[in-house]
Amino acid sequence: MILETPEEFLAALPPMRSLAGLDLGTATIGVAVSDTFWSVATPLETIRRKKFSADAAALVNILQARQIGGVVLGLPRNMDGSEGPRCQSTRAFARNLDRLDSFDMPVTFWDERLSTVAAERALLEADTSRKRRAEVIDHVAAGYILQGVLDRIRVLRAGEGTV
């Protein structure tokens, strides 16, 4: 089930299940996961993209192995906030994933503008080599995307009196 707002996503999430964040690129998919309390996002791995069926199988394996309860896809909006071809591609990926028999969890989107820039900056500050940055940038960016949703969930839950 694809949900457009963090509020709808939060309402659909099963309790005490980790979440996954995805940074969809044309050549790779960065994957990050949260703890079961939805506090901290941790970069996990980068999947080299092939075709949708292979990409989806690799993702579903990760999601099932980690008992993930929901997925956040980074939505690559233009800097003016509009949606272009990359957003359409991300939404199509979500629809295709949602249609799979092996996939049954809520999906939402999070504005990923500048997430890769933030990830790159953090890796530079950590004095990460250029080669290593290239290897990890996508799943570090997925961590930034997921952390944005986790922070929003924390605010929503605080408003309900649940911290």
Backbone as numpy.savetxt, mean C-alpha at the origin, in Angstrom:
# Nx Ny Nz CAx CAy CAz Cx Cy Cz
-13.57 -6.03 -2.01 -14.41 -4.86 -2.01 -13.52 -3.62 -2.01
-13.78 -2.75 -2.95 -12.98 -1.53 -3.09 -13.71 -0.37 -2.43
-13.02 0.29 -1.51 -13.61 1.37 -0.74 -12.81 2.65 -0.99
-13.51 3.74 -1.19 -12.85 4.99 -1.58 -12.33 5.81 -0.41
-12.95 5.70 0.77 -12.54 6.56 1.86 -11.91 5.76 3.00
-11.03 6.39 3.77 -10.46 5.71 4.94 -11.53 5.29 5.96
-12.60 6.06 6.07 -13.69 5.74 6.99 -14.37 4.43 6.59
-14.68 4.27 5.31 -15.29 3.03 4.82 -14.34 1.86 4.99
-13.07 2.10 4.69 -12.04 1.06 4.81 -11.94 0.59 6.25
-11.85 1.52 7.19 -11.74 1.18 8.60 -12.95 0.35 9.05
-14.14 0.74 8.62 -15.36 0.02 9.01 -15.37 -1.42 8.48
-14.70 -1.67 7.37 -14.71 -2.99 6.75 -13.57 -3.90 7.22
-12.61 -3.34 7.97 -11.44 -4.13 8.37 -11.74 -5.11 9.50
-11.22 -6.33 9.39 -11.33 -7.25 10.51 -10.35 -6.82 11.61
-10.70 -7.00 12.87 -9.79 -6.58 13.95 -8.55 -7.47 14.04
-7.48 -6.87 14.53 -6.24 -7.59 14.83 -5.65 -8.34 13.64
-5.78 -7.76 12.46 -5.14 -8.32 11.27 -4.27 -7.21 10.68
-3.09 -7.55 10.27 -2.18 -6.57 9.67 -2.76 -6.04 8.37
-2.24 -4.88 7.94 -2.61 -4.30 6.65 -1.38 -4.33 5.75
-1.62 -4.27 4.45 -0.52 -4.19 3.48 -0.66 -2.92 2.67
0.47 -2.29 2.36 0.50 -1.13 1.48 1.26 -1.50 0.23
0.77 -1.04 -0.92 1.40 -1.35 -2.20 1.74 -0.08 -2.95
2.95 -0.04 -3.47 3.39 1.03 -4.37 3.53 0.40 -5.74
2.53 0.62 -6.61 2.53 0.00 -7.93 3.35 0.83 -8.91
4.38 0.23 -9.43 5.15 0.86 -10.48 4.95 0.08 -11.77
5.53 0.55 -12.85 5.39 -0.17 -14.11 6.26 -1.43 -14.13
7.37 -1.43 -13.40 8.28 -2.57 -13.39 8.28 -3.34 -12.07
7.80 -2.71 -11.00 7.85 -3.34 -9.68 6.61 -3.01 -8.86
6.42 -3.79 -7.80 5.39 -3.52 -6.80 6.09 -3.54 -5.45
6.10 -2.39 -4.79 6.66 -2.33 -3.45 5.59 -2.76 -2.45
6.00 -3.57 -1.48 5.06 -4.10 -0.48 5.54 -3.73 0.92
4.63 -3.22 1.73 4.91 -2.93 3.13 3.76 -3.54 3.94
4.03 -3.84 5.21 3.00 -4.41 6.08 2.97 -3.65 7.40
1.85 -3.75 8.08 1.71 -3.10 9.39 1.73 -4.17 10.48
1.79 -3.70 11.71 1.58 -4.59 12.84 0.06 -4.78 12.99
-0.36 -5.68 13.89 -1.78 -5.96 14.05 -2.53 -4.86 14.78
-1.79 -3.93 15.40 -2.44 -2.80 16.09 -2.59 -1.59 15.18
-2.14 -1.71 13.92 -2.23 -0.64 12.92 -1.47 0.61 13.37
-0.29 0.40 13.91 0.52 1.52 14.39 1.67 1.87 13.47
2.41 0.85 13.03 3.67 1.08 12.31 3.70 0.30 11.00
4.09 0.97 9.93 4.29 0.32 8.64 5.76 -0.07 8.50
6.00 -1.26 7.99 7.35 -1.75 7.78 7.52 -2.18 6.33
8.50 -1.62 5.62 8.76 -2.07 4.25 9.10 -3.57 4.26
8.56 -4.30 3.30 8.75 -5.75 3.28 9.59 -6.23 2.11
9.09 -6.03 0.89 9.81 -6.52 -0.28 9.32 -5.84 -1.54
10.06 -6.08 -2.61 9.68 -5.56 -3.92 9.49 -6.74 -4.86
8.35 -6.74 -5.53 8.03 -7.78 -6.51 8.33 -7.24 -7.90
9.09 -7.98 -8.69 9.33 -7.61 -10.08 8.09 -7.96 -10.89
7.52 -7.00 -11.56 6.29 -7.22 -12.32 6.55 -8.01 -13.59
5.60 -8.89 -13.87 5.64 -9.68 -15.10 4.35 -9.44 -15.86
3.32 -10.21 -15.54 1.98 -9.97 -16.06 1.04 -10.07 -14.88
-0.19 -9.61 -15.04 -1.07 -9.49 -13.89 -1.22 -10.80 -13.12
-1.41 -11.91 -13.81 -1.65 -13.18 -13.11 -0.47 -13.55 -12.22
0.75 -13.37 -12.71 1.95 -13.67 -11.91 2.09 -12.68 -10.76
1.84 -11.40 -11.04 1.92 -10.37 -10.00 0.90 -10.65 -8.89
-0.33 -10.97 -9.29 -1.40 -11.23 -8.32 -1.09 -12.47 -7.50
-0.56 -13.51 -8.13 -0.22 -14.74 -7.39 0.84 -14.45 -6.34
1.86 -13.67 -6.69 2.91 -13.32 -5.74 2.34 -12.50 -4.58
1.47 -11.56 -4.91 0.83 -10.74 -3.86 -0.06 -11.56 -2.95
-0.89 -12.39 -3.53 -1.81 -13.21 -2.73 -1.02 -14.13 -1.80
0.09 -14.67 -2.27 0.94 -15.51 -1.41 1.41 -14.73 -0.18
1.87 -13.52 -0.40 2.34 -12.68 0.71 1.18 -12.35 1.65
0.05 -11.95 1.08 -1.11 -11.54 1.88 -1.64 -12.69 2.73
-1.70 -13.87 2.14 -2.20 -15.03 2.89 -1.19 -15.48 3.95
0.07 -15.51 3.60 1.10 -15.95 4.55 1.15 -15.04 5.78
0.87 -13.76 5.59 0.94 -12.80 6.69 -0.43 -12.50 7.29
-1.45 -13.21 6.82 -2.82 -13.03 7.30 -3.24 -11.56 7.29
-3.06 -10.95 6.13 -3.38 -9.53 5.94 -4.90 -9.36 5.90
-5.38 -8.28 6.53 -6.82 -8.01 6.59 -7.31 -6.96 5.62
-6.41 -6.19 5.02 -6.82 -5.15 4.08 -5.61 -4.62 3.33
-5.86 -4.05 2.15 -4.79 -3.58 1.28 -4.99 -2.12 0.92
-3.90 -1.36 0.98 -3.90 0.06 0.60 -3.02 0.21 -0.64
-3.59 0.73 -1.70 -2.83 0.99 -2.93 -2.50 2.47 -3.01
-1.25 2.77 -3.28 -0.87 4.16 -3.51 -1.51 4.65 -4.79
-2.19 5.79 -4.72 -2.84 6.37 -5.90 -2.00 7.53 -6.40
-1.35 7.35 -7.56 -0.41 8.36 -8.06 -1.09 9.54 -8.75
-1.68 10.39 -7.94 -2.33 11.59 -8.48 -1.29 12.54 -9.06
-1.76 13.39 -9.96 -0.92 14.47 -10.47 -0.72 15.49 -9.36
0.28 16.34 -9.49 0.56 17.32 -8.44 -0.60 18.26 -8.18
-1.47 18.47 -9.17 -2.64 19.34 -8.96 -3.83 18.58 -8.36
-3.63 17.29 -8.05 -4.67 16.49 -7.43 -5.54 15.73 -8.41
-5.40 16.00 -9.68 -6.21 15.31 -10.69 -5.69 13.88 -10.90
-6.53 13.07 -11.52 -6.15 11.69 -11.81 -5.85 11.54 -13.29
-4.70 10.96 -13.59 -4.29 10.72 -14.96 -4.24 9.24 -15.27
-3.51 8.86 -16.32 -3.42 7.46 -16.75 -2.86 6.52 -15.68
-1.92 6.99 -14.87 -1.35 6.11 -13.83 -2.39 5.78 -12.76
-3.26 6.73 -12.44 -4.35 6.46 -11.49 -5.33 5.45 -12.08
-5.64 5.61 -13.36 -6.54 4.67 -14.03 -5.96 3.27 -14.00
-4.66 3.15 -14.21 -3.99 1.86 -14.17 -4.05 1.25 -12.77
-3.86 2.07 -11.75 -3.93 1.59 -10.36 -5.34 1.13 -10.03
-6.34 1.89 -10.44 -7.73 1.51 -10.18 -8.08 0.21 -10.92
-7.56 0.05 -12.13 -7.80 -1.19 -12.90 -7.14 -2.38 -12.19
-5.94 -2.18 -11.66 -5.25 -3.23 -10.91 -6.11 -3.64 -9.71
-6.64 -2.67 -8.99 -7.49 -2.95 -7.83 -8.73 -3.74 -8.23
-9.37 -3.34 -9.33 -10.57 -4.07 -9.80 -10.22 -5.51 -10.17
-9.10 -5.69 -10.87 -8.68 -7.04 -11.26 -8.34 -7.89 -10.04
-7.69 -7.31 -9.07 -7.35 -8.02 -7.83 -8.63 -8.42 -7.09
-9.58 -7.50 -7.02 -10.84 -7.72 -6.32 -11.67 -8.83 -6.96
-11.48 -9.07 -8.24 -12.24 -10.10 -8.95 -11.69 -11.52 -8.73
-10.49 -11.62 -8.19 -9.88 -12.93 -7.99 -10.60 -13.72 -6.90
-10.79 -15.01 -7.13 -11.41 -15.87 -6.13 -10.53 -15.98 -4.89
-9.21 -15.90 -5.07 -8.27 -16.07 -3.96 -8.08 -14.79 -3.15
-8.79 -13.72 -3.52 -8.63 -12.42 -2.87 -9.96 -11.98 -2.28
-10.01 -11.85 -0.98 -11.27 -11.45 -0.33 -10.96 -10.55 0.86
-10.66 -9.29 0.57 -10.39 -8.33 1.64 -10.65 -6.92 1.12
-10.86 -5.99 2.04 -11.09 -4.60 1.62 -9.83 -3.98 1.02
-10.06 -3.13 0.02 -8.99 -2.41 -0.67 -9.36 -0.93 -0.65
-8.38 -0.09 -0.42 -8.60 1.35 -0.52 -7.39 1.98 -1.19
-7.48 3.28 -1.42 -6.41 4.03 -2.06 -5.92 5.12 -1.13
-4.66 5.51 -1.31 -4.09 6.61 -0.54 -3.25 7.45 -1.47
-3.43 8.74 -1.42 -2.68 9.67 -2.26 -1.18 9.48 -2.01
-0.48 9.07 -3.03 0.94 8.78 -2.85 1.87 9.88 -3.36
1.31 11.04 -3.66 2.17 12.12 -4.14 3.35 12.31 -3.20
4.52 12.33 -3.76 5.78 12.57 -3.06 6.22 11.45 -2.12
5.54 10.30 -2.12 5.98 9.20 -1.24 7.35 8.68 -1.68
7.59 8.59 -2.98 8.89 8.12 -3.45 9.97 9.15 -3.13
9.62 10.43 -3.22 10.57 11.49 -2.87 10.93 11.39 -1.39
9.93 11.18 -0.54 10.19 11.05 0.90 11.03 9.82 1.19
10.74 8.72 0.50 11.51 7.49 0.70 12.96 7.70 0.26
13.13 8.33 -0.87 14.49 8.61 -1.38 15.26 9.49 -0.40
14.61 10.50 0.11 15.25 11.41 1.06 15.67 10.65 2.34
14.79 9.78 2.83 15.11 9.01 4.04 16.29 8.07 3.79
16.32 7.46 2.62 17.42 6.56 2.30 18.73 7.31 2.13
18.67 8.51 1.56 19.87 9.34 1.44 20.38 9.76 2.81
19.45 10.14 3.69 19.85 10.53 5.05 20.47 9.37 5.80
20.05 8.14 5.46 20.62 6.95 6.10 21.92 6.52 5.41
22.38 7.34 4.46 23.63 7.07 3.74 23.59 5.73 3.01
22.44 5.42 2.42 22.26 4.18 1.67 22.91 4.33 0.30
23.62 3.31 -0.14 24.30 3.37 -1.44 23.27 3.45 -2.57
23.69 3.95 -3.70 22.80 4.10 -4.85 22.22 2.74 -5.25
23.06 1.72 -5.27 22.60 0.38 -5.64 21.54 -0.12 -4.66
21.79 0.03 -3.38 20.84 -0.42 -2.36 19.54 0.39 -2.41
19.65 1.70 -2.67 18.44 2.54 -2.80 17.56 2.02 -3.92
18.18 1.66 -5.04 17.41 1.14 -6.18 16.70 -0.16 -5.82
17.31 -0.96 -4.96 16.72 -2.24 -4.56 15.54 -2.07 -3.61
15.57 -1.05 -2.77 14.57 -0.95 -1.69 13.59 0.21 -1.83
13.80 1.12 -2.77 13.00 2.34 -2.84 11.50 2.06 -2.94
11.11 1.04 -3.70 9.68 0.78 -3.91 8.99 0.30 -2.64
9.62 -0.61 -1.89 8.93 -1.05 -0.68 9.07 -0.04 0.46
10.08 0.82 0.42 10.14 1.92 1.39 9.02 2.92 1.07
8.80 3.21 -0.21 7.69 4.10 -0.60 6.34 3.48 -0.20
6.21 2.16 -0.33 4.98 1.48 0.10 4.78 1.68 1.61
5.88 1.69 2.36 5.80 1.95 3.79 5.26 3.33 4.09
5.70 4.33 3.32 5.18 5.70 3.50 3.69 5.77 3.18
3.28 5.08 2.13 1.86 5.06 1.76 1.04 4.43 2.88
1.46 3.26 3.34 0.74 2.57 4.39 0.73 3.37 5.69
1.85 3.99 6.03 1.90 4.77 7.26 0.92 5.94 7.21
0.72 6.52 6.04 -0.27 7.60 5.90 -1.66 7.12 6.28
-2.04 5.94 5.82 -3.35 5.39 6.16 -3.42 5.03 7.64
-2.36 4.46 8.17 -2.34 4.10 9.59 -2.52 5.34 10.46
-1.87 6.43 10.09 -2.01 7.68 10.84 -3.44 8.20 10.75
-4.05 8.09 9.58 -5.44 8.52 9.41 -6.38 7.65 10.24
-6.15 6.34 10.24 -6.96 5.43 11.05 -6.85 5.79 12.52
-5.65 6.13 12.97 -5.46 6.51 14.38 -6.32 7.72 14.72
-6.37 8.72 13.83 -7.20 9.90 14.04 -8.68 9.53 14.06
-9.08 8.69 13.13 -10.49 8.27 13.07 -10.90 7.51 14.34
-10.04 6.63 14.79 -10.35 5.84 16.00 -10.34 6.73 17.25
-9.47 7.72 17.28 -9.45 8.64 18.42 -10.75 9.44 18.48
-11.29 9.78 17.32 -12.57 10.49 17.27 -13.73 9.65 17.76
-13.59 8.33 17.68 -14.62 7.41 18.16 -14.41 7.05 19.62
-13.32 7.55 20.19 -13.00 7.19 21.57 -12.23 5.89 21.68
-11.77 5.35 20.52 -10.98 4.13 20.50 -9.58 4.46 20.06
-8.62 4.28 20.93 -7.23 4.59 20.57 -6.45 3.38 20.39
